[in-house]
mmCIF file with all atom_site columns, C-alpha atoms in Angstrom:
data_model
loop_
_atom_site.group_PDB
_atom_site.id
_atom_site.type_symbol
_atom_site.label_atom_id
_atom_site.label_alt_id
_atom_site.label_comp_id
_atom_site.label_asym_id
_atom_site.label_entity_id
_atom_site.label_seq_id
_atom_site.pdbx_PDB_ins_code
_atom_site.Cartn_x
_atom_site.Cartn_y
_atom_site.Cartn_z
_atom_site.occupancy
_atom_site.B_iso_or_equiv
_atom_site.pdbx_formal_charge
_atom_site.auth_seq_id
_atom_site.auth_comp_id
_atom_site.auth_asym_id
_atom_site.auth_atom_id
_atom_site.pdbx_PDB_model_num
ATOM 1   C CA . UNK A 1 1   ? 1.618   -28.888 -20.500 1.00 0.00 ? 256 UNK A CA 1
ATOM 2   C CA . UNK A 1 2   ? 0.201   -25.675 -19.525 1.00 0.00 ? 257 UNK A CA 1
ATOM 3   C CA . UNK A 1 3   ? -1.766  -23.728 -22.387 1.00 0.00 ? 258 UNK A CA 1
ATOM 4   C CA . UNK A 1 4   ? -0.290  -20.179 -23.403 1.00 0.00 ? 259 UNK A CA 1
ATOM 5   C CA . UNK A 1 5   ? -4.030  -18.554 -23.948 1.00 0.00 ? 260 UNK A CA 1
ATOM 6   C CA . UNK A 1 6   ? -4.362  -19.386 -19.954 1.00 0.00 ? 261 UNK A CA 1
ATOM 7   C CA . UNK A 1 7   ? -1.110  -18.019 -18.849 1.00 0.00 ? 262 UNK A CA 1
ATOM 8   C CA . UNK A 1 8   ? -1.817  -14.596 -16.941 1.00 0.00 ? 263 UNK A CA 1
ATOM 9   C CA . UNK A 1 9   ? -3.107  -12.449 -14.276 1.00 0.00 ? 264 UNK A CA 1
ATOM 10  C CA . UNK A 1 10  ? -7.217  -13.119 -14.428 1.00 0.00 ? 265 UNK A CA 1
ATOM 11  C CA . UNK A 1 11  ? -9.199  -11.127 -12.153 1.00 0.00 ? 266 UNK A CA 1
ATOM 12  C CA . UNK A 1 12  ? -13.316 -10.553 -11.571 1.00 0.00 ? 267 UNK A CA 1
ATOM 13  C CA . UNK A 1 13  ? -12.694 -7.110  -9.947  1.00 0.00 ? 268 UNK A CA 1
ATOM 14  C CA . UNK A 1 14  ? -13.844 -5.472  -14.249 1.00 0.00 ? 269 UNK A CA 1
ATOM 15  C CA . UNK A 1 15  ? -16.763 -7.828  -14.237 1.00 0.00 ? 270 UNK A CA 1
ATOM 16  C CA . UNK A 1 16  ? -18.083 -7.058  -11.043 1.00 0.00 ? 271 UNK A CA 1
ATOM 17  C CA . UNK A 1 17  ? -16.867 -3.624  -9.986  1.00 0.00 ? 272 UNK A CA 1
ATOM 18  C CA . UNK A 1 18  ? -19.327 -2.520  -7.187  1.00 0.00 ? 273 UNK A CA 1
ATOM 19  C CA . UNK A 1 19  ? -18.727 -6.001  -5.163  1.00 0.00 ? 274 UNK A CA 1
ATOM 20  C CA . UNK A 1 20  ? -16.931 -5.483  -1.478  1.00 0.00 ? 275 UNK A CA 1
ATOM 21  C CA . UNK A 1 21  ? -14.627 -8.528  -2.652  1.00 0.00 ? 276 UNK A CA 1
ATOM 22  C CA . UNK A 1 22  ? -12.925 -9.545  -5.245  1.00 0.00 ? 277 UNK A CA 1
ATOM 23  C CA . UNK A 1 23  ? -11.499 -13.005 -6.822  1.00 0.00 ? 278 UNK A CA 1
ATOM 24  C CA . UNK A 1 24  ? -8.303  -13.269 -9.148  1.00 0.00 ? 279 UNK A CA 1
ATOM 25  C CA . UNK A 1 25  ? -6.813  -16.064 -10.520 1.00 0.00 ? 280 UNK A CA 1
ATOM 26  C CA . UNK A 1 26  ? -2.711  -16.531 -11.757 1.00 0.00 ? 281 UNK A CA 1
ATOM 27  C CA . UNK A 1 27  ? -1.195  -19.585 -14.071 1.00 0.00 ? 282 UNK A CA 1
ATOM 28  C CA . UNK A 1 28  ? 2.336   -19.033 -14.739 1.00 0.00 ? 283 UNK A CA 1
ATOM 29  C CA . UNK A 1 29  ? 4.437   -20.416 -17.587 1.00 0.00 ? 284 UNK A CA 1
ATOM 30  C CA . UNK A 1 30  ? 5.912   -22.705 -14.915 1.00 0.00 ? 285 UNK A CA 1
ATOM 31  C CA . UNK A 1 31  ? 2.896   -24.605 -14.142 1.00 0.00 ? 286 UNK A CA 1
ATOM 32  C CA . UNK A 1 32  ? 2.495   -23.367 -10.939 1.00 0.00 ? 287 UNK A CA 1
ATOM 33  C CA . UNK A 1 33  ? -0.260  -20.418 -10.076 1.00 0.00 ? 288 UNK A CA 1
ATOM 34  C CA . UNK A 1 34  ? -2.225  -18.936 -7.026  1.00 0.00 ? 289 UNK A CA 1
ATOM 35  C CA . UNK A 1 35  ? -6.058  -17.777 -6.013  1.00 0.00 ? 290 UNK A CA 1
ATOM 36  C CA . UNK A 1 36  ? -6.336  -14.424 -4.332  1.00 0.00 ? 291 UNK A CA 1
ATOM 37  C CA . UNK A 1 37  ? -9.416  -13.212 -2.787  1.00 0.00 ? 292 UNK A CA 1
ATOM 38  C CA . UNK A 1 38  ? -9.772  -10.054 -1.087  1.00 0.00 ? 293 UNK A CA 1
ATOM 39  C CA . UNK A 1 39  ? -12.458 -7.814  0.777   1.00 0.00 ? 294 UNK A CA 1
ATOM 40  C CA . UNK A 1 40  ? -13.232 -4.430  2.262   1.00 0.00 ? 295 UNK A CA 1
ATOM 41  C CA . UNK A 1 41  ? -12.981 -5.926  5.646   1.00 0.00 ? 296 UNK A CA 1
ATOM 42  C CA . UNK A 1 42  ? -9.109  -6.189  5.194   1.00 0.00 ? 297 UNK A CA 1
ATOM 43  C CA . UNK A 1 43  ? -9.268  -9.808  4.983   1.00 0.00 ? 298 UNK A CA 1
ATOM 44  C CA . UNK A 1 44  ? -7.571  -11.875 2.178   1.00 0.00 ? 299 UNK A CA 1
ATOM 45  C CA . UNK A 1 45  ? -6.850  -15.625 1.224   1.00 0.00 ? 300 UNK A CA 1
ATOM 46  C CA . UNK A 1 46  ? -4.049  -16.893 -1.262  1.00 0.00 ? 301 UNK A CA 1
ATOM 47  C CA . UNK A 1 47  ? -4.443  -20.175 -2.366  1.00 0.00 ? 302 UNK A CA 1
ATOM 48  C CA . UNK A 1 48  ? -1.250  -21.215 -3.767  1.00 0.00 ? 303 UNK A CA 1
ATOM 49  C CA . UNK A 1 49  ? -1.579  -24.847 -6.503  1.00 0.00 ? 304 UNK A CA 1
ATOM 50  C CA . UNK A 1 50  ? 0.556   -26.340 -9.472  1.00 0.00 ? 305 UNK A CA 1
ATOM 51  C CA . UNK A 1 51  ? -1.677  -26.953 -12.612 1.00 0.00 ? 306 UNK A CA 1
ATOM 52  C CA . UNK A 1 52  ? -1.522  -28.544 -15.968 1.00 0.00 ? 307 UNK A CA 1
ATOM 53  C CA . UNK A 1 53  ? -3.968  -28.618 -18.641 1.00 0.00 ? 308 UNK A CA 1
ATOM 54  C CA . UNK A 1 54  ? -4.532  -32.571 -19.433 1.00 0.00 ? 309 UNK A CA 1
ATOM 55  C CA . UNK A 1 55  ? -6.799  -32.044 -22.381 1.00 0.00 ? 310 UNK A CA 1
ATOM 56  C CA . UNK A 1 56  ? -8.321  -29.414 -24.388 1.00 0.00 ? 311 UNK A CA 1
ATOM 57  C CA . UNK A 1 57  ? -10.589 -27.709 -22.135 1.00 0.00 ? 312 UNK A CA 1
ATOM 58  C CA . UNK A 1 58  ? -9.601  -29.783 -19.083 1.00 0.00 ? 313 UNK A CA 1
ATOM 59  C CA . UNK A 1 59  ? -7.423  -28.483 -16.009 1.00 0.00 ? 314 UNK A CA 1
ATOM 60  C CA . UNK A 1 60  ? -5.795  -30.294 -13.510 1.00 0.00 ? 315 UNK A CA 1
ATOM 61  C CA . UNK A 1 61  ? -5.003  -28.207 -9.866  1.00 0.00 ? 316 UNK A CA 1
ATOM 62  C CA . UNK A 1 62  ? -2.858  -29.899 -7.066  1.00 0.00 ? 317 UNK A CA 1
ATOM 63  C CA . UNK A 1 63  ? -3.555  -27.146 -4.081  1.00 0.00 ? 318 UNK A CA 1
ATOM 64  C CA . UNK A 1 64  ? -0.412  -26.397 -2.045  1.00 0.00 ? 319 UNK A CA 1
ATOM 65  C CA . UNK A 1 65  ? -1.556  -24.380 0.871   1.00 0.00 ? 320 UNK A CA 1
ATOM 66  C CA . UNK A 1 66  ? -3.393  -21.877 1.850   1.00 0.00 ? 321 UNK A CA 1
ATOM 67  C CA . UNK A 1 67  ? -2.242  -18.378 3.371   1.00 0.00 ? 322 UNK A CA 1
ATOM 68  C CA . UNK A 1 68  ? -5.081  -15.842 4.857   1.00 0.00 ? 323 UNK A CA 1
ATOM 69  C CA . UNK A 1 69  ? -4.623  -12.773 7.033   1.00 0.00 ? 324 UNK A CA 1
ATOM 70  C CA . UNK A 1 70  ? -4.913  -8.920  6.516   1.00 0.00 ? 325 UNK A CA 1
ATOM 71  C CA . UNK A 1 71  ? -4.296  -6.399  4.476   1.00 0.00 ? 326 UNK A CA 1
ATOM 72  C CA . UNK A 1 72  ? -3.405  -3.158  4.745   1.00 0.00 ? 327 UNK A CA 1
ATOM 73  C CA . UNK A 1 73  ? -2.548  0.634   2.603   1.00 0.00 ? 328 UNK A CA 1
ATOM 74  C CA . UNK A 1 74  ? 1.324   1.315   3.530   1.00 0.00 ? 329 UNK A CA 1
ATOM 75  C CA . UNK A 1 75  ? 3.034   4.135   1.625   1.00 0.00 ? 330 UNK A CA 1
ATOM 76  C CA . UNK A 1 76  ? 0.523   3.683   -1.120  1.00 0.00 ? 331 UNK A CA 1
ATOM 77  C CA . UNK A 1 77  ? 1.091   -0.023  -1.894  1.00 0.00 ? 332 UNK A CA 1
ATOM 78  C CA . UNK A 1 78  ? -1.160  -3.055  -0.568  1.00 0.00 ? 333 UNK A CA 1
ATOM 79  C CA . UNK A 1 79  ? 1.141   -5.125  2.498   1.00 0.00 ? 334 UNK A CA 1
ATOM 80  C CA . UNK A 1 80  ? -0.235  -8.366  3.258   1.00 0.00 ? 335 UNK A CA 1
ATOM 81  C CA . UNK A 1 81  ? -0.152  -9.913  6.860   1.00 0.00 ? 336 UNK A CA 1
ATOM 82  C CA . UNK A 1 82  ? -0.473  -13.672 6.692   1.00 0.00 ? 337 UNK A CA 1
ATOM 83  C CA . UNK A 1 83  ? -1.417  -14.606 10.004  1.00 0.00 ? 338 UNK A CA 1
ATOM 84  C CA . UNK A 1 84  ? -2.415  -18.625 8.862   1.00 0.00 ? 339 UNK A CA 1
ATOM 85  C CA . UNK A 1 85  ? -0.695  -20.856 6.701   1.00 0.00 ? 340 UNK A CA 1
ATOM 86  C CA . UNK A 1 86  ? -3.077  -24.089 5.808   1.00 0.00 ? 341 UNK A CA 1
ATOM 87  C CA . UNK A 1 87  ? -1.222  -26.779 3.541   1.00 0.00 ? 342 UNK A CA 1
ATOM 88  C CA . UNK A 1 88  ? -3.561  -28.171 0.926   1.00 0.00 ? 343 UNK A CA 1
ATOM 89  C CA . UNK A 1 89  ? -3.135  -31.408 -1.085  1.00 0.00 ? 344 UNK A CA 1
ATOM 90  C CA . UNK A 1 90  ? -6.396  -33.033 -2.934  1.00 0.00 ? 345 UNK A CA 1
ATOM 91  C CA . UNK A 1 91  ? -5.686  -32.700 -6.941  1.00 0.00 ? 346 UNK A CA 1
ATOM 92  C CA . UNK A 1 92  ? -8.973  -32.061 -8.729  1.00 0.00 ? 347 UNK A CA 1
ATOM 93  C CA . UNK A 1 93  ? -10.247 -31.353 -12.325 1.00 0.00 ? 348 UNK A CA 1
ATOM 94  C CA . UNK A 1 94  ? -12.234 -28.548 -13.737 1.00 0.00 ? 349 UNK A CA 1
ATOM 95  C CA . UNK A 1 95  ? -12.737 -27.767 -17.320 1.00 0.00 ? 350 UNK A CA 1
ATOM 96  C CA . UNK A 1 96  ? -12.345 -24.170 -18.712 1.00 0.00 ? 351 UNK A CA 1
ATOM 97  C CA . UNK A 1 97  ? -12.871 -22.016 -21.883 1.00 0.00 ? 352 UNK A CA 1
ATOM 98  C CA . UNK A 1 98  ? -11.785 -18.779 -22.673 1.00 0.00 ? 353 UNK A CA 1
ATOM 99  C CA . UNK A 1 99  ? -13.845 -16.266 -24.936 1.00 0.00 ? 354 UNK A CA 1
ATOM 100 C CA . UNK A 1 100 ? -13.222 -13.360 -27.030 1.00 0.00 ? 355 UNK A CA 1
ATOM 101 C CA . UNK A 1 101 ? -13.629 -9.908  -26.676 1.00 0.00 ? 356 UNK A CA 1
ATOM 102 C CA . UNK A 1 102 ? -13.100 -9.091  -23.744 1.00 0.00 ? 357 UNK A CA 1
ATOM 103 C CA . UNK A 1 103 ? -10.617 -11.986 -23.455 1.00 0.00 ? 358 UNK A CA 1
ATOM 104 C CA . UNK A 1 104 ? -12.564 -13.901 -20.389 1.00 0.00 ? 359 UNK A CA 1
ATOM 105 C CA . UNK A 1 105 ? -11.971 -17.035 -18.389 1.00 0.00 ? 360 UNK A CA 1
ATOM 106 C CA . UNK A 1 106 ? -15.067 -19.258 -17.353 1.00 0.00 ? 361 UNK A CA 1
ATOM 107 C CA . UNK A 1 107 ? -14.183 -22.437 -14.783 1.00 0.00 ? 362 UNK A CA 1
ATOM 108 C CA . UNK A 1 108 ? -16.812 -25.043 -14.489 1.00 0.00 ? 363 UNK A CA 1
ATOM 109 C CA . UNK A 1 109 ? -16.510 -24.149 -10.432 1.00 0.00 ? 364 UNK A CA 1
ATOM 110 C CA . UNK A 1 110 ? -13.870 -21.994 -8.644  1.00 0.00 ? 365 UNK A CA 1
ATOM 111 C CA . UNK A 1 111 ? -10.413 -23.545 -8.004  1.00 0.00 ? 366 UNK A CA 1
ATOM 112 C CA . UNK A 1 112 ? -10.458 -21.880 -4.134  1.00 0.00 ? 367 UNK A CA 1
ATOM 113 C CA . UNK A 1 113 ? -13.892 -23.966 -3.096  1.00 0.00 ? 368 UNK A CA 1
ATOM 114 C CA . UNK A 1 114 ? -14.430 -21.777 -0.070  1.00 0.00 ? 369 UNK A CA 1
ATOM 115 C CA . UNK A 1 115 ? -14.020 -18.191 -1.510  1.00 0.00 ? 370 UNK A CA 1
ATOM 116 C CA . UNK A 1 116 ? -13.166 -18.187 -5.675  1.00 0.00 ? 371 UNK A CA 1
ATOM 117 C CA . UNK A 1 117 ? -15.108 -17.094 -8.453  1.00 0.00 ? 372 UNK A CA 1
ATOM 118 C CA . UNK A 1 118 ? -15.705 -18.982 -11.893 1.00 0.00 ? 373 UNK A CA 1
ATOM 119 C CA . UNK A 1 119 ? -15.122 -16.013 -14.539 1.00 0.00 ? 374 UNK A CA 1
ATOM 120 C CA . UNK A 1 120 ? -12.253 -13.840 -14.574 1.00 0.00 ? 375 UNK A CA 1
ATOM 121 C CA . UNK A 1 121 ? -11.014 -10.562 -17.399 1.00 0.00 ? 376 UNK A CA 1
ATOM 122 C CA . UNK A 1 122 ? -7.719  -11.145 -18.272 1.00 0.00 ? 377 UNK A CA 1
ATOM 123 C CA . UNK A 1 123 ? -5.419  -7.931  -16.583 1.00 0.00 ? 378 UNK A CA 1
ATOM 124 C CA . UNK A 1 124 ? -2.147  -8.889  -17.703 1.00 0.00 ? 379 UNK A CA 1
ATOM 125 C CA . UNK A 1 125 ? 0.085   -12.312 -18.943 1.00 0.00 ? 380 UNK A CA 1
ATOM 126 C CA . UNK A 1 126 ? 2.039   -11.128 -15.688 1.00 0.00 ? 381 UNK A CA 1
ATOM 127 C CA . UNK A 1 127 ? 1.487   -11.127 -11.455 1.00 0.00 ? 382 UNK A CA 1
ATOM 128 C CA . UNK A 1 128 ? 3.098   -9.743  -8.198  1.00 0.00 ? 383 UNK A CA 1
ATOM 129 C CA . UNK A 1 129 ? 2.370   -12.322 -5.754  1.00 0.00 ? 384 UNK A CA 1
ATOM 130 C CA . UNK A 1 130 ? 0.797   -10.883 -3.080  1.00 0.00 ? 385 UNK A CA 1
ATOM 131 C CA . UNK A 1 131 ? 2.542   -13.030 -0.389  1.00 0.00 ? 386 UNK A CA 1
ATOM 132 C CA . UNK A 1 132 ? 6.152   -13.634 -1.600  1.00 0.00 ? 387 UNK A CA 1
ATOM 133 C CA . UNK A 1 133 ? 7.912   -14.760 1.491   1.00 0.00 ? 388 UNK A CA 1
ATOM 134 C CA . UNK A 1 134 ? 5.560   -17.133 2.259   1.00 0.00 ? 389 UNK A CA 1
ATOM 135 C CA . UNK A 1 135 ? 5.543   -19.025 -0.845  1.00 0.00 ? 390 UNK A CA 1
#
């Protein structure tokens, strides 16, 4: 059952805003969510996972796959250029706890083990995915 307070858009780019990367984190309504991590270099990762919260405090994460390429400015917008696709599969648990004020998200450890962060500012309770057709 997911938990509404988690539901949104969570990104470190306000916490740490001189970095050459940044981490964000999605959970849909649906149950279903993403990692995106991005740097200067042009090079991203989207780590797409279903999720369910199992307890108070407790999150479950079943990674999907894993999509990493380039990016690039086009016409003003962000493109993405996935030039790997890497399914995933080993469900894990992390807990969580968001605070007040800013609202703020703070995982145990990241849900992308290679690349993620562990505390994210809530941007919005929506998300463009960055990699639609390759969902």
């Amino acid at each position: 059952m997911p938990d509404e307070n988690l539901v949104g858009h969570w990104s470190d780019r306000d916490l740490y805003p001189h970095d050459p990367e940044y981490s964000e984190v999605v959970f849909r309504a649906d149950g279903t969510g993403w990692t995106y991590w991005c740097s200067w270099s042009t090079e991203f990762t989207v780590e797409r996972f279903r999720w369910r919260v199992t307890a108070p405090g407790v999150l479950e994460v079943e990674p999907a796959v894993r999509l990493s390429g380039t990016w690039s400015v086009v016409d003003g917008g962000t493109r993405h250029a996935v030039e790997d696709r890497e399914p995933l599969g080993t469900t894990s648990f992390r807990t969580y706890r968001i605070t007040d004020d800013p609202l703020v998200l703070e995982l145990d450890r990241p849900i992308d083990t290679a690349l993620g962060g562990t505390r994210f500012a809530l941007l919005s309770r929506e998300a463009v995915d960055p990699a639609p057709a390759h969902g």
